[in-house]
Coordinates of C-alpha atoms in Angstrom, one line a residue:
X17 CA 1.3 -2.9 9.7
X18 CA -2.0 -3.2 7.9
X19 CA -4.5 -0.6 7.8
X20 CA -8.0 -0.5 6.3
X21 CA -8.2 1.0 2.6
X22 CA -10.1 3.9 2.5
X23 CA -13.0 4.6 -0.2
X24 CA -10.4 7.1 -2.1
X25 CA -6.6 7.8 -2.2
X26 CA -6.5 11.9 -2.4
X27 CA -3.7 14.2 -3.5
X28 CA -3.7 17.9 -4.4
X29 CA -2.2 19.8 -7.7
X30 CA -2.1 23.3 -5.9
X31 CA -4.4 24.5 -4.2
X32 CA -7.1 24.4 -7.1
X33 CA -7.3 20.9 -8.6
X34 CA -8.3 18.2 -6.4
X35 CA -7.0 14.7 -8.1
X36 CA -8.8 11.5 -7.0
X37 CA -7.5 7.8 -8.2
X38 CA -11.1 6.3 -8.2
X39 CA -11.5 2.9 -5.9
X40 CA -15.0 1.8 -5.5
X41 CA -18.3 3.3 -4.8
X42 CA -19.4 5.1 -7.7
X43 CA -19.6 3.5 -11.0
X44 CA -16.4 4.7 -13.5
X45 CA -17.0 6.3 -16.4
X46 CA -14.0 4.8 -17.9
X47 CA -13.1 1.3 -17.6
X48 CA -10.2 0.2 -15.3
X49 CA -7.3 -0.5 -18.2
X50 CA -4.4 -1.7 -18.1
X51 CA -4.7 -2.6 -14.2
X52 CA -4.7 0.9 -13.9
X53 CA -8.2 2.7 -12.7
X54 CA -9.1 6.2 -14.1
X55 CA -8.0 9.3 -12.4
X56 CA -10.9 11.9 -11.2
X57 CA -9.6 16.2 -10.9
X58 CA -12.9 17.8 -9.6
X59 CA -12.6 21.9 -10.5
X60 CA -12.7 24.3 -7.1
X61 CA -14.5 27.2 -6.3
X62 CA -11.3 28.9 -6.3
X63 CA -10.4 28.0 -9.8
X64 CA -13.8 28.8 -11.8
X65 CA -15.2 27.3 -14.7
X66 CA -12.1 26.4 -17.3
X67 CA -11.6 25.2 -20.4
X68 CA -11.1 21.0 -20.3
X69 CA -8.1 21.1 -21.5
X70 CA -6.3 23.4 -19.5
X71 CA -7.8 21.7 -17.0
X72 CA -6.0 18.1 -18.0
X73 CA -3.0 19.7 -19.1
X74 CA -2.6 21.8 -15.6
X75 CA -2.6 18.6 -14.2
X76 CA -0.6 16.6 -16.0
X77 CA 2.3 19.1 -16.1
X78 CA 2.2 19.9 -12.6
X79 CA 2.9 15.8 -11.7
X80 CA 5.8 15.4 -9.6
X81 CA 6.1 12.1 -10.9
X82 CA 5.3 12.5 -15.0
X83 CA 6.4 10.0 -17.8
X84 CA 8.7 12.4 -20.1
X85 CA 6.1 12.4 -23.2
X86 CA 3.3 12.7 -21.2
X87 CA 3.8 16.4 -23.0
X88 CA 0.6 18.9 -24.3
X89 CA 0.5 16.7 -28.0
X90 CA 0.1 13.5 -25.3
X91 CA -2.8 15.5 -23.5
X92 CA -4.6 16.7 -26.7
X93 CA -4.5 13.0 -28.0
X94 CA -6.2 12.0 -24.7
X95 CA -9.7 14.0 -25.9
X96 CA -8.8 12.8 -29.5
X97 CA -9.2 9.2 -28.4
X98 CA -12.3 10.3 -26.2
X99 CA -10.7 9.6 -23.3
X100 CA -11.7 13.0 -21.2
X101 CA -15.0 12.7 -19.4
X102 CA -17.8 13.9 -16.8
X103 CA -18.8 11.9 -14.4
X104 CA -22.0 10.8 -16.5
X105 CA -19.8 9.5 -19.2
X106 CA -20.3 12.7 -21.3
X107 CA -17.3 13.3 -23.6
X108 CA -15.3 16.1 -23.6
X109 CA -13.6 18.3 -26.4
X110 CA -10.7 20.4 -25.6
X111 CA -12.8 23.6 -25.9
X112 CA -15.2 22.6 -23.6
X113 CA -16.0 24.8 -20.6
X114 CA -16.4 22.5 -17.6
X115 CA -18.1 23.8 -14.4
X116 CA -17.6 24.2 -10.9
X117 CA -17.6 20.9 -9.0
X118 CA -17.4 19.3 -11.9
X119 CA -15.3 15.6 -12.1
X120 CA -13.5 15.1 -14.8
X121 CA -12.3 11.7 -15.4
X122 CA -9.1 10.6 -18.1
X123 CA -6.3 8.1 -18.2
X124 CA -3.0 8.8 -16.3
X125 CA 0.2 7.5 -17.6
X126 CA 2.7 6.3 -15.5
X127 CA 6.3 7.8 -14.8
X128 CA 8.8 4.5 -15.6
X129 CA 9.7 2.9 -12.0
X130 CA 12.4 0.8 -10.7
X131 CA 10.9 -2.9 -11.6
X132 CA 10.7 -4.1 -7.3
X133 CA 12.6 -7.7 -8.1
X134 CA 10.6 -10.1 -6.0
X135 CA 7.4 -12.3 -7.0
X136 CA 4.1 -11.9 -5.3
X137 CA 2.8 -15.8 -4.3
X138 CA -0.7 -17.0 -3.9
X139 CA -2.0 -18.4 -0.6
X140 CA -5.2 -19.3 -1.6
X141 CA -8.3 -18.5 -4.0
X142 CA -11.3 -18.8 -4.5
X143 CA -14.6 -16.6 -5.9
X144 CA -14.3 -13.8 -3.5
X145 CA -11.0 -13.9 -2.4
X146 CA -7.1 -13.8 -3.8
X147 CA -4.8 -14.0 -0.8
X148 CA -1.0 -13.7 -1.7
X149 CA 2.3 -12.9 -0.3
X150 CA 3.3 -9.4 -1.0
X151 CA 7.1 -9.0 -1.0
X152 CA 8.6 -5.5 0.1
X153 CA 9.1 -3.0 -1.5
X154 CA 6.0 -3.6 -3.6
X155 CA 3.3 -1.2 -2.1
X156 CA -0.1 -2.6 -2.3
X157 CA -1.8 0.4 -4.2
X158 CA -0.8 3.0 -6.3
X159 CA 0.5 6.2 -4.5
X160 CA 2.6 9.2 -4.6
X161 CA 5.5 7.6 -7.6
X162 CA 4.5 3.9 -6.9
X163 CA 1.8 3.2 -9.6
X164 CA 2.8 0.4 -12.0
X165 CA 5.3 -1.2 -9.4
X166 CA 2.4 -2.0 -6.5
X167 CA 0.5 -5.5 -5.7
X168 CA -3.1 -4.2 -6.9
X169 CA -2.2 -3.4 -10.7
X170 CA 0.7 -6.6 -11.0
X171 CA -2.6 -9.1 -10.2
X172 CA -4.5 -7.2 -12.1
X173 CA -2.6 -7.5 -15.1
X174 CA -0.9 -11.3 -14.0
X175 CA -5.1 -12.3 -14.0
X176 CA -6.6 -10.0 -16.1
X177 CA -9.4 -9.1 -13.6
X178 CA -9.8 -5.6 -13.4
X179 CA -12.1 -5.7 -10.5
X180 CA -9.4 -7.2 -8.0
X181 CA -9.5 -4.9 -5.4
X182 CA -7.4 -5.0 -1.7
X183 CA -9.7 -5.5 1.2
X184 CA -6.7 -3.5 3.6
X185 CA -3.2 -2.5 3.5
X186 CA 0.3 -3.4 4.1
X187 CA 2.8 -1.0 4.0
X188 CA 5.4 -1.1 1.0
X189 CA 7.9 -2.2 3.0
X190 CA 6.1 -4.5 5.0
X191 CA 6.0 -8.7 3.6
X192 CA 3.4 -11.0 3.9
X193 CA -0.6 -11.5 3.8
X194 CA -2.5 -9.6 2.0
X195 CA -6.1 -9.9 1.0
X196 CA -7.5 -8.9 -1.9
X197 CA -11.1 -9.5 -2.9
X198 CA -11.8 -10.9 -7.0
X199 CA -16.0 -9.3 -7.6
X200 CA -16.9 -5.8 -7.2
X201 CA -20.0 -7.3 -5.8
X202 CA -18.3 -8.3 -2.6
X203 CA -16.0 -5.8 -1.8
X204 CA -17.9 -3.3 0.4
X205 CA -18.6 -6.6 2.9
X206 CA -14.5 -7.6 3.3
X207 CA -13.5 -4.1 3.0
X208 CA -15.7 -3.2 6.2
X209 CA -14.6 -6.3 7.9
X210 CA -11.2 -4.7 7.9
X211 CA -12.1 -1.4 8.6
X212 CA -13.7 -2.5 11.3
X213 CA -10.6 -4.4 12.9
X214 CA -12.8 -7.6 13.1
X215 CA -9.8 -10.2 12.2
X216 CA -6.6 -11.3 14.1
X217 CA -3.4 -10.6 12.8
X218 CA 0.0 -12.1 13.8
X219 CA 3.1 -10.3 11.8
X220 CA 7.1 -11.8 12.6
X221 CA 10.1 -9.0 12.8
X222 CA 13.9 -9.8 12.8
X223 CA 15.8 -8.0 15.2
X224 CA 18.4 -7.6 18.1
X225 CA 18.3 -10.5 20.9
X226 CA 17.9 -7.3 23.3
X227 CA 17.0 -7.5 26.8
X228 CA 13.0 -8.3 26.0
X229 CA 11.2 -10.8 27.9
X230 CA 8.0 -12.3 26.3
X231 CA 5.6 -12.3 26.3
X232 CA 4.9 -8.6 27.1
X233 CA 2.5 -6.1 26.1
X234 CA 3.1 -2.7 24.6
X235 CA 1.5 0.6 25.1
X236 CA 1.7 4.0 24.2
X237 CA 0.5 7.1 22.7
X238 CA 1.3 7.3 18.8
X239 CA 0.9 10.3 16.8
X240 CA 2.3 11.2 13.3
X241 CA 2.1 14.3 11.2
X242 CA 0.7 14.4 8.1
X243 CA 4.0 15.1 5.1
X244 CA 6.4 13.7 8.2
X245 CA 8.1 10.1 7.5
X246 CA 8.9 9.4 10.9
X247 CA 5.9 8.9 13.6
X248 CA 6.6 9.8 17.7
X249 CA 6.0 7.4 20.6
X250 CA 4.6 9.3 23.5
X251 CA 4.5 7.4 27.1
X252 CA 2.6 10.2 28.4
X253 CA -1.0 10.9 27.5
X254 CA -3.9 8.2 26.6
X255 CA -2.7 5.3 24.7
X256 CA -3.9 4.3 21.8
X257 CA -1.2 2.0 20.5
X258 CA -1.3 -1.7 21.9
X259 CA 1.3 -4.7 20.9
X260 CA 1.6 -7.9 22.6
X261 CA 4.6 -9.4 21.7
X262 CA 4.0 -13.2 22.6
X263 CA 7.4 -14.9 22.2
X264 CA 11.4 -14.3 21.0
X265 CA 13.0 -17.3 19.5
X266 CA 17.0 -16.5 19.0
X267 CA 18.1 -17.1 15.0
X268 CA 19.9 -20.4 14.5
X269 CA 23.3 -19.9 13.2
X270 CA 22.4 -21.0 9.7
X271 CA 20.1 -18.3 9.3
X272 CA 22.5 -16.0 11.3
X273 CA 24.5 -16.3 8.8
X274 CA 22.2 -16.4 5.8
X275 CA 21.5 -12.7 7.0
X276 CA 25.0 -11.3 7.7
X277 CA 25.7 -12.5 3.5
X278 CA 23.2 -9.9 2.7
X279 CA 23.1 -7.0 5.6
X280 CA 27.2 -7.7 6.9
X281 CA 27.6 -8.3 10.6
X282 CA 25.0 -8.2 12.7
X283 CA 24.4 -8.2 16.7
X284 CA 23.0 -12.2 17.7
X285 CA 19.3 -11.7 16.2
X286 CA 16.0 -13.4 16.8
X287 CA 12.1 -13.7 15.7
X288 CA 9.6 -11.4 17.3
X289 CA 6.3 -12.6 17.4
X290 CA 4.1 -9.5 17.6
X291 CA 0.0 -9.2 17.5
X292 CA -1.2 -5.8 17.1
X293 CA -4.3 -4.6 19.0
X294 CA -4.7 -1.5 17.4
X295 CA -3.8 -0.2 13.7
X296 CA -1.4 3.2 14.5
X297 CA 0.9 4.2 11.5
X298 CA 4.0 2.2 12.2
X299 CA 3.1 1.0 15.5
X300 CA 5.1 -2.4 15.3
X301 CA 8.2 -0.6 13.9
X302 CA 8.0 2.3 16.4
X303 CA 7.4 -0.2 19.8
X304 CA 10.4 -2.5 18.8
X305 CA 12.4 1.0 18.8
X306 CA 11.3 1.8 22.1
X307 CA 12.2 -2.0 23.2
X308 CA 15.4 -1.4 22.3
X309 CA 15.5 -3.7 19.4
X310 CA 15.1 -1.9 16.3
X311 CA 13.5 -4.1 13.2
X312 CA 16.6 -5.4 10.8
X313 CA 16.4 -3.1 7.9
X314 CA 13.9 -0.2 8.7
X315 CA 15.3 2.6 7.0
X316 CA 13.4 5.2 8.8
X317 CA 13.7 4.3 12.2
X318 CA 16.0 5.1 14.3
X319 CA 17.3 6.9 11.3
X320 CA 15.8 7.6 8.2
X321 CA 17.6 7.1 5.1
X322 CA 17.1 9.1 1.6
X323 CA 14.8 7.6 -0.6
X324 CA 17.2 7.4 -3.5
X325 CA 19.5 5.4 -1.0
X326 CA 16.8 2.3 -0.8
X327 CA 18.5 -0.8 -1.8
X328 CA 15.9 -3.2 -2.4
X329 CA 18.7 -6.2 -2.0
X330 CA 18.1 -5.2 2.0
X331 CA 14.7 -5.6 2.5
X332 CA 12.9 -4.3 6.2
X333 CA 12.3 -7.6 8.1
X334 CA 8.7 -7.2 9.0
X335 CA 6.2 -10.1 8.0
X336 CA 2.5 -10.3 8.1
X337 CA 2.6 -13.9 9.0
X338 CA -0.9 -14.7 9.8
X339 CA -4.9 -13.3 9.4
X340 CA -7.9 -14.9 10.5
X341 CA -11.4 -13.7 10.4
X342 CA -14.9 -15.0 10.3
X343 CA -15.6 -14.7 6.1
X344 CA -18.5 -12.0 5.8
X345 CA -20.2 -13.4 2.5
X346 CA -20.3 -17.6 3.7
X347 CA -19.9 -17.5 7.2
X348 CA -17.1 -19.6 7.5
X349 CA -14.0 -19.0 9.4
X350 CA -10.7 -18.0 7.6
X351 CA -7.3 -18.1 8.7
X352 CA -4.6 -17.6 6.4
X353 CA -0.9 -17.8 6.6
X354 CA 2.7 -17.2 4.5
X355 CA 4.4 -20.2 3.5
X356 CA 7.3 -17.9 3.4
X357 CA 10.2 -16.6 5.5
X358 CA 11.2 -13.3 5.5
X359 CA 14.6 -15.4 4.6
X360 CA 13.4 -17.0 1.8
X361 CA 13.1 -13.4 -0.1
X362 CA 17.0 -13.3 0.6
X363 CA 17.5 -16.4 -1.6
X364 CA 15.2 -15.0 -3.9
X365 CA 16.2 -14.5 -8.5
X366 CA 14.8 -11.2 -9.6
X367 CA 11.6 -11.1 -11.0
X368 CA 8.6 -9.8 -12.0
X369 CA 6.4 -12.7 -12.1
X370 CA 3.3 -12.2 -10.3

């Protein structure tokens, strides 16, 4: 599914650091390297004022996910290199004593990731907008231990413009369109356009040839708790989860079997073609459970697998094949969509080639 990006991606160090990876409205303090955007700890109430690099080095130890020599001799070179600030660009020594509700801004480094082996390919481009396929397995920002392996900071680095920016969201395991915007100047405009659900999506999933008739329209009541993987389909209650699924063409046998090669036998499969009405967490993945036809390859639902058991080799089949809109900054209408099959990843030579 794709969901509107908010204005900032929050975690929590504790209960007394609030860390921040910095998106959009305010102006940075430290440039976006590397593809990478500065991170932002602000210091709580709860903590008092604290010496800067206690502060840093606090945060940086207590990373689930930390590069190995991301150590104290790695923090102190941070305010060495002048690379610890407050928001107003002021400089900070490792003595310093920084204030309540103060932001603090510095460099994170990455923990070394599994290198996701599929390409990203462009759709289209043009001085606003870089549209692309994103393969799964590649989540579109960073988040949680997905930093270097996502679709924002590959672009980034593949076109060295560090103010590509995604107007919305696919889920890492979700394939297909995504938009991203190339000029800061712009962003706010697509960016509301997709918050604001003004564009028609059309996603494909491969699953069961179950006892669905199309086209058909789905509704329910999703919730999901916050930490939780899985999300819950209520049919009680008022719904806020709508899916039509407009038609269900049966695989050929060719493509059959070009899926058993990678997943091994398989029930007689076919193409869902699903339009979402709403944006729920899941909601495509979590109405073709209820339908009875589970998505090929969804390793959360009906059961969900550990995360060091991800295979990418099997990827979910769930494909954002299709957005349209009318374009916010000309006017013009816009519809986009993959030249790519789900399939075609199959067939795909590892890579890392944006």
């Amino acid at each position: 599914m794709m969901a509107p990006i908010p204005w900032e991606k929050n975690s929590m160090t504790g209960s007394r650091i609030s860390l921040k990876f910095m998106g959009k409205i305010l102006q940075q303090p430290l440039p976006i390297r590397d593809g990478l955007n500065p991170t932002r700890a602000r210091v709580t109430p709860d903590m008092g004022p604290t010496r800067a690099e206690d502060l840093i080095l606090e945060l940086v130890m207590s990373q689930r996910h930390r590069h190995p020599s991301d150590d104290a001799a790695a923090v102190r070179a941070r305010f060495s290199a002048g690379e610890v600030v407050l928001r107003d660009g002021t400089v900070l020594g490792p003595d310093d004593i920084v204030a309540v509700h103060s932001d603090v801004y510095f460099y994170r480094t990455p923990a070394p990731e599994e290198p996701v082996p599929y390409s990203i390919v462009t759709v289209f481009e043009d001085e606003n907008l870089l549209v692309v396929d994103k393969p799964p397995f590649l989540a579109t920002m960073p988040r949680a231990s997905h930093i270097t392996e996502t679709a924002t900071v590959r672009l980034r680095r593949a076109t060295g413009n560090s103010e590509l920016a995604p107007a919305h969201r696919l889920d890492r395991l979700t394939s297909g369109i995504l938009v991203f915007t190339t000029r800061r100047a712009v962003r706010g405009a697509y960016q509301r356009l997709f918050a604001e659900r003004a564009v028609t999506k059309t996603y494909e999933a491969i699953a069961p040839l179950g006892e669905v008739q199309a086209p058909c329209t789905w509704t329910s009541r999703m919730t999901k708790v916050p930490g939780e993987i899985q999300g819950h389909n209520h049919t009680d209650g008022e719904h806020n989860a709508v899916t039509a699924c407009r038609s269900i063409t049966p695989l050929s046998d060719a493509e059959q079997a070009l899926v058993e090669a990678v997943h091994g036998p398989c029930p007689p499969l076919a193409r869902y073609e699903l339009a979402p009405r709403t944006g729920k967490t899941h909601q495509l993945r979590l109405h073709m459970l209820a339908a009875g036809v589970p998505i090929l390859g969804d390793p959360v639902y009906p059961v969900t697998f550990p995360v060091d058991a991800e295979d990418m080799r099997l990827p979910m089949h769930l494909t954002a094949r299709s957005i349209a809109f009318d374009d916010p900054v000309t006017g013009e209408h816009r519809s986009f969509t993959t030249p790519l099959d789900l399939l075609d990843r199959l067939n795909e030579h590892p890579g890392e080639t944006a």
